Short mmCIF file of C-alpha atoms in Angstrom, two decimals:
data_model
loop_
_atom_site.label_atom_id
_atom_site.label_comp_id
_atom_site.label_asym_id
_atom_site.label_seq_id
_atom_site.Cartn_x
_atom_site.Cartn_y
_atom_site.Cartn_z
CA UNK A 268 0.00 0.00 0.00
CA UNK A 269 1.50 3.34 -1.11
CA UNK A 270 1.43 6.38 1.12
CA UNK A 271 0.69 9.77 -0.39
CA UNK A 272 3.27 12.33 0.50
CA UNK A 273 1.94 15.90 0.63
CA UNK A 274 4.61 18.53 0.27
CA UNK A 275 4.10 21.87 1.94
CA UNK A 276 4.08 24.89 -0.37
CA UNK A 277 7.26 26.78 0.39
CA UNK A 278 6.64 29.60 -2.12
CA UNK A 279 4.52 31.84 0.12
CA UNK A 280 5.58 34.98 2.04
CA UNK A 281 5.39 35.41 5.75
CA UNK A 282 3.77 38.39 7.46
CA UNK A 283 7.13 39.49 8.88
CA UNK A 284 8.72 39.49 5.42
CA UNK A 285 5.81 41.53 4.09
CA UNK A 286 6.16 44.13 6.85
CA UNK A 287 9.90 44.39 6.26
CA UNK A 288 9.30 44.84 2.53
CA UNK A 289 6.81 47.64 3.17
CA UNK A 290 9.21 49.39 5.55
CA UNK A 291 12.01 49.20 2.99
CA UNK A 292 9.70 50.64 0.31
CA UNK A 293 8.68 53.48 2.61
CA UNK A 294 12.31 54.27 3.35
CA UNK A 295 13.14 54.28 -0.35
CA UNK A 296 10.12 56.50 -1.06
CA UNK A 297 11.23 58.92 1.66
CA UNK A 298 14.72 59.07 0.24
CA UNK A 299 13.32 59.67 -3.26
CA UNK A 300 11.02 62.47 -2.09
CA UNK A 301 13.84 64.12 -0.14
CA UNK A 302 16.05 63.89 -3.21
CA UNK A 303 13.39 65.63 -5.29
CA UNK A 304 11.91 68.29 -2.99
CA UNK A 305 14.41 68.61 -0.14
CA UNK A 306 16.44 71.71 0.64
CA UNK A 307 19.19 70.43 -1.64
CA UNK A 308 16.87 68.39 -3.84
CA UNK A 309 16.70 68.21 -7.61
CA UNK A 310 13.72 70.58 -7.87
CA UNK A 311 15.35 73.17 -5.59
CA UNK A 312 18.60 73.02 -7.55
CA UNK A 313 16.72 73.32 -10.84
CA UNK A 314 14.81 76.35 -9.54
CA UNK A 315 18.02 77.98 -8.33
CA UNK A 316 19.72 77.34 -11.66
CA UNK A 317 16.75 78.85 -13.50
CA UNK A 318 16.84 81.97 -11.31
CA UNK A 319 20.57 82.41 -11.89
CA UNK A 320 20.06 82.03 -15.64
CA UNK A 321 17.23 84.57 -15.66
CA UNK A 322 19.32 87.01 -13.64
CA UNK A 323 22.27 86.65 -16.02
CA UNK A 324 19.98 87.14 -19.03
CA UNK A 325 18.49 90.27 -17.47
CA UNK A 326 21.94 91.76 -16.85
CA UNK A 327 22.95 91.00 -20.43
CA UNK A 328 19.78 92.54 -21.90
CA UNK A 329 20.24 95.82 -20.03
CA UNK A 330 23.97 95.91 -20.68
CA UNK A 331 23.40 95.50 -24.43
CA UNK A 332 21.09 98.54 -24.48
CA UNK A 333 23.59 100.57 -22.47
CA UNK A 334 26.45 99.65 -24.80
CA UNK A 335 24.26 100.53 -27.77
CA UNK A 336 23.75 103.99 -26.27
CA UNK A 337 27.43 104.97 -26.04
CA UNK A 338 28.22 107.97 -28.23
CA UNK A 339 31.31 108.83 -30.26
CA UNK A 340 32.82 110.47 -27.19
CA UNK A 341 32.79 107.15 -25.35
CA UNK A 342 30.11 108.25 -22.91
CA UNK A 343 26.52 107.09 -22.53
CA UNK A 344 24.08 109.25 -24.48
CA UNK A 345 21.12 109.70 -22.10
CA UNK A 346 18.61 110.33 -24.89
CA UNK A 347 19.73 107.24 -26.79
CA UNK A 348 19.68 105.20 -23.57
CA UNK A 349 16.10 106.23 -22.80
CA UNK A 350 14.98 105.39 -26.32
CA UNK A 351 16.73 102.00 -26.34
CA UNK A 352 15.44 100.98 -22.91
CA UNK A 353 11.88 102.05 -23.70
CA UNK A 354 11.74 100.44 -27.15
CA UNK A 355 13.60 97.19 -26.50
CA UNK A 356 12.91 96.21 -22.88
CA UNK A 357 9.26 95.49 -22.11
CA UNK A 358 8.20 95.67 -18.47
CA UNK A 359 10.95 98.09 -17.46
CA UNK A 360 10.19 100.69 -14.77
CA UNK A 361 12.24 103.55 -13.37
CA UNK A 362 13.08 103.34 -9.70
CA UNK A 363 14.38 106.65 -8.35
CA UNK A 364 12.15 109.72 -8.64
CA UNK A 365 15.14 112.01 -8.02
CA UNK A 366 16.80 110.98 -11.26
CA UNK A 367 13.76 110.71 -13.51
CA UNK A 368 11.61 113.30 -15.16
CA UNK A 369 8.62 113.54 -17.47
CA UNK A 370 9.16 113.92 -21.20
CA UNK A 371 6.71 115.19 -23.81
CA UNK A 372 5.03 111.78 -23.92
CA UNK A 373 4.35 111.84 -20.17
CA UNK A 374 6.57 108.82 -19.68
CA UNK A 375 9.27 108.48 -17.06
CA UNK A 376 12.80 108.75 -18.36
CA UNK A 377 16.31 108.74 -16.95
CA UNK A 378 17.49 112.32 -16.48
CA UNK A 379 21.08 111.47 -15.54
CA UNK A 380 23.38 108.68 -14.44
CA UNK A 381 23.74 106.87 -12.10
CA UNK A 382 20.20 105.51 -12.42
CA UNK A 383 18.17 102.60 -11.12
CA UNK A 384 15.68 100.58 -13.16
CA UNK A 385 13.60 97.47 -12.51
CA UNK A 386 12.92 94.66 -14.95
CA UNK A 387 11.86 91.02 -14.61
CA UNK A 388 11.71 91.36 -10.83
CA UNK A 389 15.31 92.61 -10.55
CA UNK A 390 16.70 96.01 -9.64
CA UNK A 391 19.62 97.20 -11.75
CA UNK A 392 21.96 100.10 -11.02
CA UNK A 393 23.61 101.82 -13.99
CA UNK A 394 26.60 103.96 -12.98
CA UNK A 395 28.11 107.04 -14.63
CA UNK A 396 30.20 104.97 -17.04
CA UNK A 397 27.26 102.80 -18.07
CA UNK A 398 28.42 99.79 -16.11
CA UNK A 399 25.97 97.73 -14.06
CA UNK A 400 27.13 98.01 -10.48
CA UNK A 401 24.59 95.94 -8.59
CA UNK A 402 21.66 93.71 -9.28
CA UNK A 403 19.34 92.35 -6.65
CA UNK A 404 15.99 90.67 -6.47
CA UNK A 405 13.09 92.90 -5.51
CA UNK A 406 10.76 91.85 -2.74
CA UNK A 407 8.03 90.93 -5.24
CA UNK A 408 7.37 87.21 -5.13
CA UNK A 409 4.72 84.80 -6.39
CA UNK A 410 1.94 84.42 -3.84
CA UNK A 411 2.25 87.90 -2.33
CA UNK A 412 -0.66 90.29 -2.11
CA UNK A 413 -0.16 93.59 -3.95
CA UNK A 414 -1.94 96.94 -3.69
CA UNK A 415 -3.53 96.80 -7.13
CA UNK A 416 -6.50 99.12 -7.66
CA UNK A 417 -8.50 98.48 -10.87
CA UNK A 418 -10.24 101.88 -10.52
CA UNK A 419 -7.10 104.06 -10.75
CA UNK A 420 -5.33 104.52 -14.07
CA UNK A 421 -2.01 106.02 -12.92
CA UNK A 422 0.11 106.52 -9.81
CA UNK A 423 -1.34 110.00 -9.35
CA UNK A 424 -4.75 108.51 -8.57
CA UNK A 425 -6.56 109.44 -11.80
CA UNK A 426 -9.85 107.56 -11.87
CA UNK A 427 -10.76 105.13 -14.64
CA UNK A 428 -13.94 106.04 -16.53
CA UNK A 429 -16.89 104.54 -14.68
CA UNK A 430 -18.26 103.01 -17.90
CA UNK A 431 -15.12 100.87 -18.16
CA UNK A 432 -15.54 99.54 -14.63
CA UNK A 433 -18.94 97.93 -15.06
CA UNK A 434 -20.30 95.13 -17.23
CA UNK A 435 -23.75 93.59 -17.36
CA UNK A 436 -23.95 90.08 -18.74
CA UNK A 437 -27.37 89.83 -20.38
CA UNK A 438 -29.43 86.67 -20.77
CA UNK A 439 -28.63 86.60 -24.48
CA UNK A 440 -30.23 84.83 -27.40
CA UNK A 441 -29.17 82.34 -30.01
CA UNK A 442 -27.70 85.19 -32.07
CA UNK A 443 -26.37 87.47 -29.32
CA UNK A 444 -23.94 86.66 -26.51
CA UNK A 445 -25.12 86.19 -22.94
CA UNK A 446 -25.20 83.83 -20.00
CA UNK A 447 -28.51 82.05 -20.67
CA UNK A 448 -29.86 82.82 -17.19
CA UNK A 449 -30.47 86.48 -16.34
CA UNK A 450 -28.96 89.96 -16.44
CA UNK A 451 -26.02 89.94 -14.00
CA UNK A 452 -23.95 93.07 -13.31
CA UNK A 453 -20.32 93.33 -12.19
CA UNK A 454 -18.59 96.51 -11.02
CA UNK A 455 -14.85 96.77 -10.38
CA UNK A 456 -14.24 98.52 -7.06
CA UNK A 457 -11.20 99.54 -5.02
CA UNK A 458 -10.22 97.52 -1.97
CA UNK A 459 -11.77 99.52 0.88
CA UNK A 460 -10.95 96.97 3.54
CA UNK A 461 -14.44 95.45 3.66
CA UNK A 462 -15.00 91.71 3.67
CA UNK A 463 -16.41 91.87 0.13
CA UNK A 464 -13.41 93.70 -1.34
CA UNK A 465 -11.21 91.75 -3.72
CA UNK A 466 -7.51 91.46 -3.00
CA UNK A 467 -4.95 90.71 -5.67
CA UNK A 468 -2.23 88.11 -5.42
CA UNK A 469 0.79 87.56 -7.70
CA UNK A 470 0.19 84.42 -9.75
CA UNK A 471 3.25 84.57 -12.00
CA UNK A 472 6.28 86.73 -12.87
CA UNK A 473 7.65 86.23 -16.36
CA UNK A 474 9.58 88.42 -18.82
CA UNK A 475 8.75 91.64 -17.02
CA UNK A 476 5.05 90.85 -16.76
CA UNK A 477 3.32 90.20 -13.45
CA UNK A 478 0.11 88.17 -13.62
CA UNK A 479 -2.39 88.81 -10.83
CA UNK A 480 -5.30 86.71 -9.62
CA UNK A 481 -8.08 87.71 -7.24
CA UNK A 482 -7.95 86.13 -3.80
CA UNK A 483 -11.48 84.78 -4.17
CA UNK A 484 -14.18 84.14 -6.75
CA UNK A 485 -15.49 87.32 -8.36
CA UNK A 486 -19.19 87.80 -7.62
CA UNK A 487 -21.95 89.99 -9.03
CA UNK A 488 -22.96 93.32 -7.49
CA UNK A 489 -25.69 91.48 -5.59
CA UNK A 490 -22.96 89.30 -4.03
CA UNK A 491 -24.14 86.23 -5.93
CA UNK A 492 -22.25 83.66 -7.95
CA UNK A 493 -22.19 84.16 -11.72
CA UNK A 494 -24.59 81.71 -13.40
CA UNK A 495 -24.16 80.34 -16.91
CA UNK A 496 -27.09 78.25 -18.08
CA UNK A 497 -28.17 76.12 -21.02
CA UNK A 498 -26.98 76.22 -24.60
CA UNK A 499 -26.47 80.00 -24.61
CA UNK A 500 -24.38 79.87 -21.45
CA UNK A 501 -22.30 77.06 -22.91
CA UNK A 502 -21.88 78.79 -26.26
CA UNK A 503 -20.82 82.19 -24.91
CA UNK A 504 -19.16 81.22 -21.61
CA UNK A 505 -15.65 82.24 -22.69
CA UNK A 506 -16.80 85.55 -24.14
CA UNK A 507 -18.80 86.47 -21.04
CA UNK A 508 -15.95 85.63 -18.69
CA UNK A 509 -13.55 87.68 -20.80
CA UNK A 510 -15.91 90.67 -20.73
CA UNK A 511 -16.14 90.44 -16.93
CA UNK A 512 -12.36 90.20 -16.60
CA UNK A 513 -11.84 93.29 -18.75
CA UNK A 514 -13.32 95.67 -16.17
CA UNK A 515 -10.53 94.73 -13.76
CA UNK A 516 -7.80 95.38 -16.33
CA UNK A 517 -7.77 99.20 -16.49
CA UNK A 518 -5.79 99.82 -13.30
CA UNK A 519 -2.33 101.39 -13.23
CA UNK A 520 0.17 99.11 -14.92
CA UNK A 521 -2.43 96.63 -16.17
CA UNK A 522 -2.63 95.27 -19.70
CA UNK A 523 -6.26 95.80 -20.74
#
């Protein structure tokens, strides 16, 4: 009579081995995350390298315009410098009121050297010989709140025309734009410190342009959410949102 021999399956995994495996995986994951996002991680190093590259490019751009403004006497021609900076460097602003003045076009200009200008989030000092002495990052950073006022068109406080600060999104029809729900009015207002006032936060800084975003959803004058409804709302949604956004784009420094 033959006896059946049953062999135990030795291919399984014990609970202890499983726990150890999980711990090892967690350790490896932690090391990987630290390598990516740590203080000396790959992402941090990449960001730092990008900032250094942008700073070097900014210095070079300004220096090229300064060199292109040197006259036959070997000195910087102020008129040529103003024209070159204004025409070739978008987003440039003048920093020191003492050394700037108004020209016929009501635009700031450098009156003499040394002078300080800002571009791409950096402050640049141009000395008497046209050399760049210092460059430093300004305190403007992504995520910060800024004192943007959509109702003022210049730094002197000149008010934007009231007609540009209000938009009413009509119900609309199949042949005219609208929201498909009801007439809804929006009015751009200054931040007066009330709970309903919009605040503006820096969303992005790129090539001399600062993109702002409101700190909360923009609501109608009746403090209600904007409603898009049905086929008309679907068809004209982008146009209506663009029209609403426009009333906030007339403030000082904004691109309408």
